[in-house]
XYZ file of C-alpha atoms in Angstrom:
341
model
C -19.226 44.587 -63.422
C -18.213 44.851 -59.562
C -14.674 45.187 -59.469
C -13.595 41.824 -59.063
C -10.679 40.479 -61.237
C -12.112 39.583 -64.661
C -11.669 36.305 -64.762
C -10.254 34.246 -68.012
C -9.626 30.499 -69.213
C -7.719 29.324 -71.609
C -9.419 27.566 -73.892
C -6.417 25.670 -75.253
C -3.182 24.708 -74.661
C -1.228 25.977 -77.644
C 2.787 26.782 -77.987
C 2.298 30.458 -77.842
C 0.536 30.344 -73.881
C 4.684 30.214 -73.356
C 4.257 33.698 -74.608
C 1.512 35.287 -74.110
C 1.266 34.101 -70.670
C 4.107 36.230 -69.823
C 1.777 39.500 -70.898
C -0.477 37.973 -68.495
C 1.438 38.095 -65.780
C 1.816 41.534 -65.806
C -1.704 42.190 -65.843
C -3.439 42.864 -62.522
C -6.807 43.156 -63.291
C -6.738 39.522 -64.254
C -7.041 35.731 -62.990
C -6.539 32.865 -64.883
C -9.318 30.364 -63.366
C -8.468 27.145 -65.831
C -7.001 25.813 -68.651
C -8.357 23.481 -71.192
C -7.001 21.260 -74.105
C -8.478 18.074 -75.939
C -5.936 16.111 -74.034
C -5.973 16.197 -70.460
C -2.511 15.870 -70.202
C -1.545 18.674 -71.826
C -4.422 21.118 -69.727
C -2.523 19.668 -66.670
C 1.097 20.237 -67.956
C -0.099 23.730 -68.842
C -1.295 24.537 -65.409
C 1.529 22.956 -63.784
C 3.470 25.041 -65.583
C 2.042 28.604 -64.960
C 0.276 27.779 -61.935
C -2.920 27.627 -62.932
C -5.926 26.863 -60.640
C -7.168 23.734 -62.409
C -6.994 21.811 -65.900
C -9.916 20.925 -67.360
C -11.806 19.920 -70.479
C -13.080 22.422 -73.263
C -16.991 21.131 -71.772
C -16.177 21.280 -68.177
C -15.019 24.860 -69.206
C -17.770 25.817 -71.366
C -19.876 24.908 -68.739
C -18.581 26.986 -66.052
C -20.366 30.042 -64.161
C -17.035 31.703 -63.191
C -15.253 32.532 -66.267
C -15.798 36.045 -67.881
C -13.710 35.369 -71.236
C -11.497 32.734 -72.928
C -8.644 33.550 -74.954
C -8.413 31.090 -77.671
C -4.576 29.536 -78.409
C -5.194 26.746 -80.700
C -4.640 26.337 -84.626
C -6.570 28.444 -87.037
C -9.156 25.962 -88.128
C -10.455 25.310 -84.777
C -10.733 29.275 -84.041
C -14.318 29.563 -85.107
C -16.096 26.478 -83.687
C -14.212 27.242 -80.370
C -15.179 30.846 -80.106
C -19.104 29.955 -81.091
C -19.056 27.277 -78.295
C -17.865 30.135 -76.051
C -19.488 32.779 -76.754
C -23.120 30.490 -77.048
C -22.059 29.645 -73.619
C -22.000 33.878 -72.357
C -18.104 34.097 -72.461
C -16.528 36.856 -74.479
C -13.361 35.882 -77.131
C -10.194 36.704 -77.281
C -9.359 34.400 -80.536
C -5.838 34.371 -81.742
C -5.059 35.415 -84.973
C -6.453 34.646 -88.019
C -9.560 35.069 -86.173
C -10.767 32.416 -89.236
C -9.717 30.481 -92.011
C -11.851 32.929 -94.372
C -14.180 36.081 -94.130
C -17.390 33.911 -94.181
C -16.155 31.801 -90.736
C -15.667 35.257 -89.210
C -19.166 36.769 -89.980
C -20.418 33.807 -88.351
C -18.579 34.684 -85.147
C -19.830 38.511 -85.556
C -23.282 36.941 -85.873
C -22.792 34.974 -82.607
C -21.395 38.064 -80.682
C -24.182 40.129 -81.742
C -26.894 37.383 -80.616
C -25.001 36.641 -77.777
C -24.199 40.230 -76.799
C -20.517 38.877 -75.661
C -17.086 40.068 -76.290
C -14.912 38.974 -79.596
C -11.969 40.543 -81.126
C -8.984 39.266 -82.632
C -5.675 39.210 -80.864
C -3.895 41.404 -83.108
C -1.518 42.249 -80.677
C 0.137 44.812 -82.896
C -2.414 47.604 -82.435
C -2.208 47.753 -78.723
C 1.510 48.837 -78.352
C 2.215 52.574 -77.242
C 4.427 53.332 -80.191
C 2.063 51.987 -82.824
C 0.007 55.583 -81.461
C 2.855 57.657 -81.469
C 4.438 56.454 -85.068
C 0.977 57.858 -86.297
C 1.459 61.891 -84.196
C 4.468 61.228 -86.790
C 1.966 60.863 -89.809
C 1.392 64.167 -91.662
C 2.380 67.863 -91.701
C 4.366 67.903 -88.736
C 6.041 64.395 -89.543
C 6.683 62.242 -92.968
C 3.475 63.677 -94.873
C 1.066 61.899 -96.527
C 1.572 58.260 -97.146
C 2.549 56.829 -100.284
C 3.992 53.414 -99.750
C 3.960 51.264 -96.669
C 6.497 48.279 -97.341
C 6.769 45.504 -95.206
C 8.188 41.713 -94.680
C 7.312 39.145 -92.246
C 8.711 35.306 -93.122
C 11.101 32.817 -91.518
C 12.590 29.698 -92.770
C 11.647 26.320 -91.596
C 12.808 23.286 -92.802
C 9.634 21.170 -93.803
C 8.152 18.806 -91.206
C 4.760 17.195 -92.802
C 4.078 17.008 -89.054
C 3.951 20.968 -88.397
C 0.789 22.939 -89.023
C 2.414 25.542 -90.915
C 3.168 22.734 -94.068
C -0.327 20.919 -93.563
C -3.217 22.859 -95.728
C -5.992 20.761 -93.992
C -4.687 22.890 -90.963
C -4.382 25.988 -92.897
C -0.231 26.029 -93.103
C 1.448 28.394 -94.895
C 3.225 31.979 -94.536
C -0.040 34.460 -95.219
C -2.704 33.150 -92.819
C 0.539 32.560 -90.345
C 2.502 35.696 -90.658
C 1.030 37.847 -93.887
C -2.316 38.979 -91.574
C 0.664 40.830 -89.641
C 1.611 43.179 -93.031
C -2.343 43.433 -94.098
C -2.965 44.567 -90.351
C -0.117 47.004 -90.780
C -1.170 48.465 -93.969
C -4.719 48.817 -92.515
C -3.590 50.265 -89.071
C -1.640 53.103 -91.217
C -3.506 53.677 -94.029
C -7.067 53.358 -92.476
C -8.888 51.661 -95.615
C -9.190 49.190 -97.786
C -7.226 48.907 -100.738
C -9.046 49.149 -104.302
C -7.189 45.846 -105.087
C -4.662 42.965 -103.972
C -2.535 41.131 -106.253
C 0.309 38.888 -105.550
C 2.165 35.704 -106.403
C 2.567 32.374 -104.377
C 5.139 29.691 -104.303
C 3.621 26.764 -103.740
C 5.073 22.925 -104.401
C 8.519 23.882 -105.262
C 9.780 20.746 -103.684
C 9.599 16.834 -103.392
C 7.005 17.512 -100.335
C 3.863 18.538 -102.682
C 2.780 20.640 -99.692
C -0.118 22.670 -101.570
C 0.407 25.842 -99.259
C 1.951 29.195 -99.810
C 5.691 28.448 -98.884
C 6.161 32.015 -99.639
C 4.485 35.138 -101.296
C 4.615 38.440 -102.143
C 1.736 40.775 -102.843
C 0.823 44.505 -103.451
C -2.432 46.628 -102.533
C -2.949 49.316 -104.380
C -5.352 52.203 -102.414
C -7.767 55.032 -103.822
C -4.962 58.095 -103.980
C -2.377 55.749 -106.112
C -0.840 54.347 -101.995
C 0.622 51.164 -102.305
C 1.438 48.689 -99.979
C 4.597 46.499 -100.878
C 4.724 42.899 -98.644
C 6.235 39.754 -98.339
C 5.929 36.525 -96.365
C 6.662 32.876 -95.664
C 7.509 30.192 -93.545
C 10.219 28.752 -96.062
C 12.432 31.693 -96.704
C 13.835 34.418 -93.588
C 13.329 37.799 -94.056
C 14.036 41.228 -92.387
C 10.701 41.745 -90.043
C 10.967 45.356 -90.438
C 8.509 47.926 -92.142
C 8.870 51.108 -93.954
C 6.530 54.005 -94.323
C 7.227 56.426 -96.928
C 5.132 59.752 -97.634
C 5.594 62.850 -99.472
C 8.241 64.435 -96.792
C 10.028 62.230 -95.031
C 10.092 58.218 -94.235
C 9.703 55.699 -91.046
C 11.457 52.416 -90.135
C 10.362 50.127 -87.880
C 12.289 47.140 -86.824
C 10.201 43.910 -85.618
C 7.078 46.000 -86.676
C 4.578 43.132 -85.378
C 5.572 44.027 -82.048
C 6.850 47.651 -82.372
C 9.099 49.268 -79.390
C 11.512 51.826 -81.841
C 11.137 53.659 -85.047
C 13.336 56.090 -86.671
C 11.750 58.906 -87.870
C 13.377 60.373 -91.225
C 12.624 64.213 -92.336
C 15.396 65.298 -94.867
C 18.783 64.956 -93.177
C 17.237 64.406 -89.671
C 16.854 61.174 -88.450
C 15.088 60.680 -85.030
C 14.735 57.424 -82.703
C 11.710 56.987 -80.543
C 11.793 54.349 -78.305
C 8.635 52.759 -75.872
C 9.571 49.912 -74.105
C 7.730 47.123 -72.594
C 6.635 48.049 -69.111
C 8.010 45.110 -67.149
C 6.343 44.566 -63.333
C 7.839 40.605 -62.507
C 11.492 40.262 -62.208
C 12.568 37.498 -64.324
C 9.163 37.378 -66.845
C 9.981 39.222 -70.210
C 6.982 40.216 -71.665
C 7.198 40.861 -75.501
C 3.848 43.004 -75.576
C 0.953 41.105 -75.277
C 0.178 42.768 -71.864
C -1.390 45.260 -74.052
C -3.871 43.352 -75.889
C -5.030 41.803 -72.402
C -5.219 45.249 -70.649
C -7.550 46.627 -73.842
C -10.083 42.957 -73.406
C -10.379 43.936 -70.016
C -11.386 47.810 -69.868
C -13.814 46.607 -72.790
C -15.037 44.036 -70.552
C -15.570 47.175 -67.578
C -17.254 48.993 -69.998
C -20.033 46.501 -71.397
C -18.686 46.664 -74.584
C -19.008 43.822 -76.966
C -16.528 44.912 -79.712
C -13.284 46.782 -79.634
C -13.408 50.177 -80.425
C -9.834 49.973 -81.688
C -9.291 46.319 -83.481
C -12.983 46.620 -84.921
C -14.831 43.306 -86.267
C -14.458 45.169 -89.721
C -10.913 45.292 -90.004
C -10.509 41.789 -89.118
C -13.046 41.071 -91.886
C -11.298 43.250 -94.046
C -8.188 41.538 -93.963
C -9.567 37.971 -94.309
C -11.253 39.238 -97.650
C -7.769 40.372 -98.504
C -6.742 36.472 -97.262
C -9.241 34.848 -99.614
C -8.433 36.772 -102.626
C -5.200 35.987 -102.492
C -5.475 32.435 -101.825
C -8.148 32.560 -104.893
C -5.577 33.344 -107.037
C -3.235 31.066 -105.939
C -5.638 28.037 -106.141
C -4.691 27.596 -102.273
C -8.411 25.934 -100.622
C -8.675 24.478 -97.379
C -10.497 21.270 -97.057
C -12.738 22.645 -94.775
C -13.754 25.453 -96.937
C -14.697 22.409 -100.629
C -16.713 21.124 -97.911
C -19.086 23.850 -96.907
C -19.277 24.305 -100.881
């Protein structure tokens, strides 16, 4: 690719562009070209908003010559129609996360990014930050040892709105497809397999509301040299968003480990803090981190490449396995998935 600015659209108009948008801002080797929703007025609010060029439908986007990749903002059961209708069109994917509401829905995307020979990975934003590469120079000998348990919580407490996605299971609600992908990516990131098996327990219904979704859970993998992985979430109950990893000499915590700036390091009496910060370029926009993510798409996009050498397709699959035998055991099935039956 001549070095132009790779150029993106949003292909939706979701609550978190107030986020990530900010990441994107900091990016230089970036332009947002146009932003699309179903409803026209919320494209045009959203490019009002962050000045983009123009607001437009997901066709009129779909259809255009000048956009190198979409990043996909929308709620989880639309992610894998969306991303096929981009990537059939030549555009590579940046799909938030889940990437899918199951393992099958994301081979289907692999199949299209193969066929297509276009971009997709799953905005796991997690992976990308500097300290997620030095916690693991802190892995081994000359840190904490080996691994033995990684232990980690990610849930917040809502009150129930029927309204919201996160309590309506024909949109996929509930606390592990929302916020317990975040403690399976973990797991995966630092113990660099798949665990032998996943067992855990759901509360589901425990109200008036009926709401048929995991309000919150708790589940434990178990790995091939006796590792476990200890984890929590939920959208009913708050928790503390931090994770620990303990091995065989020494232990790390790490506060708000979804997006990870500090850790302390413990080895026997010595505790160390390591700190990276969030580069911030734009006085006055606060980027949380997903800079990172965006700078990663884009040197993949330089380099031809059609999947991330560091958030491969197969840990994404990996975890949505992980997803679907949980929610097997739980009895949790989305609407969409009795109908492909």
């Amino acid at each position: 690719m001549e070095k132009r600015k790779i150029r993106w659209g949003l292909l939706g108009a979701g609550a978190i562009l107030d986020r990530w948008m900010k990441g994107a801002r900091q990016v230089e080797d970036m332009e947002i070209v146009a932003v699309a929703s179903r409803s026209r007025e919320r494209a045009y609010a959203m490019a009002q908003k962050f000045q983009i060029p123009e607001a437009v439908s997901y066709e009129e986007m779909l259809a255009r010559e000048d956009i190198d990749m979409v990043y996909i903002p929308v709620p989880h059961t639309a992610h894998r129609e969306l991303a096929i209708r981009a990537m059939e069109a030549g555009k590579g994917v940046l799909v938030e996360k889940p990437a899918a509401i199951n393992a099958g829905e994301f081979q289907e995307m692999i199949d299209c990014a193969r066929r297509n020979h276009v971009f997709l990975m799953e905005a796991v934003w997690t992976k990308f930050f500097p300290l997620m590469q030095e916690l693991e120079t802190r892995i081994g000998d000359d840190g904490i040892g080996q691994v033995r348990i990684v232990q980690s919580n990610f849930a917040f407490r809502n009150e129930v709105d029927p309204a919201s996605r996160l309590f309506d299971v024909n949109r996929a609600g509930g606390g592990l497809l929302d916020v317990g992908v975040y403690n399976l990516h973990f797991s995966r990131m630092i113990l660099k397999k798949d665990p032998l098996h996943v067992i855990g327990k759901a509360a589901m219904d425990t109200d008036e509301h009926h709401l048929s979704i995991d309000e919150q859970a708790a589940y434990i993998a178990q790995y091939d040299k006796g590792e476990l992985a200890v984890m929590a979430s939920g959208v009913r109950t708050g928790m503390l968003d931090t994770a620990w990893i303990y091995g065989t000499r020494g232990y790390i915590t790490v506060p708000h480990f979804w997006k990870p700036t500090q850790m302390f390091v413990t080895v026997g009496k010595e505790t160390m803090s390591v700190e990276r910060r969030v580069s911030q370029k734009i006085t006055g926009v606060e980027d949380e981190g997903y800079q990172y993510e965006i700078v990663h798409v884009n040197q993949c996009i330089r380099a031809g490449m059609i999947e991330s050498p560091v958030l491969k397709w197969e840990d994404t699959l990996a975890i949505l396995k992980q997803c679907d035998s949980l929610r097997a055991d739980w009895g949790i099935v989305y609407p969409q998935e009795r109908e492909s039956l």
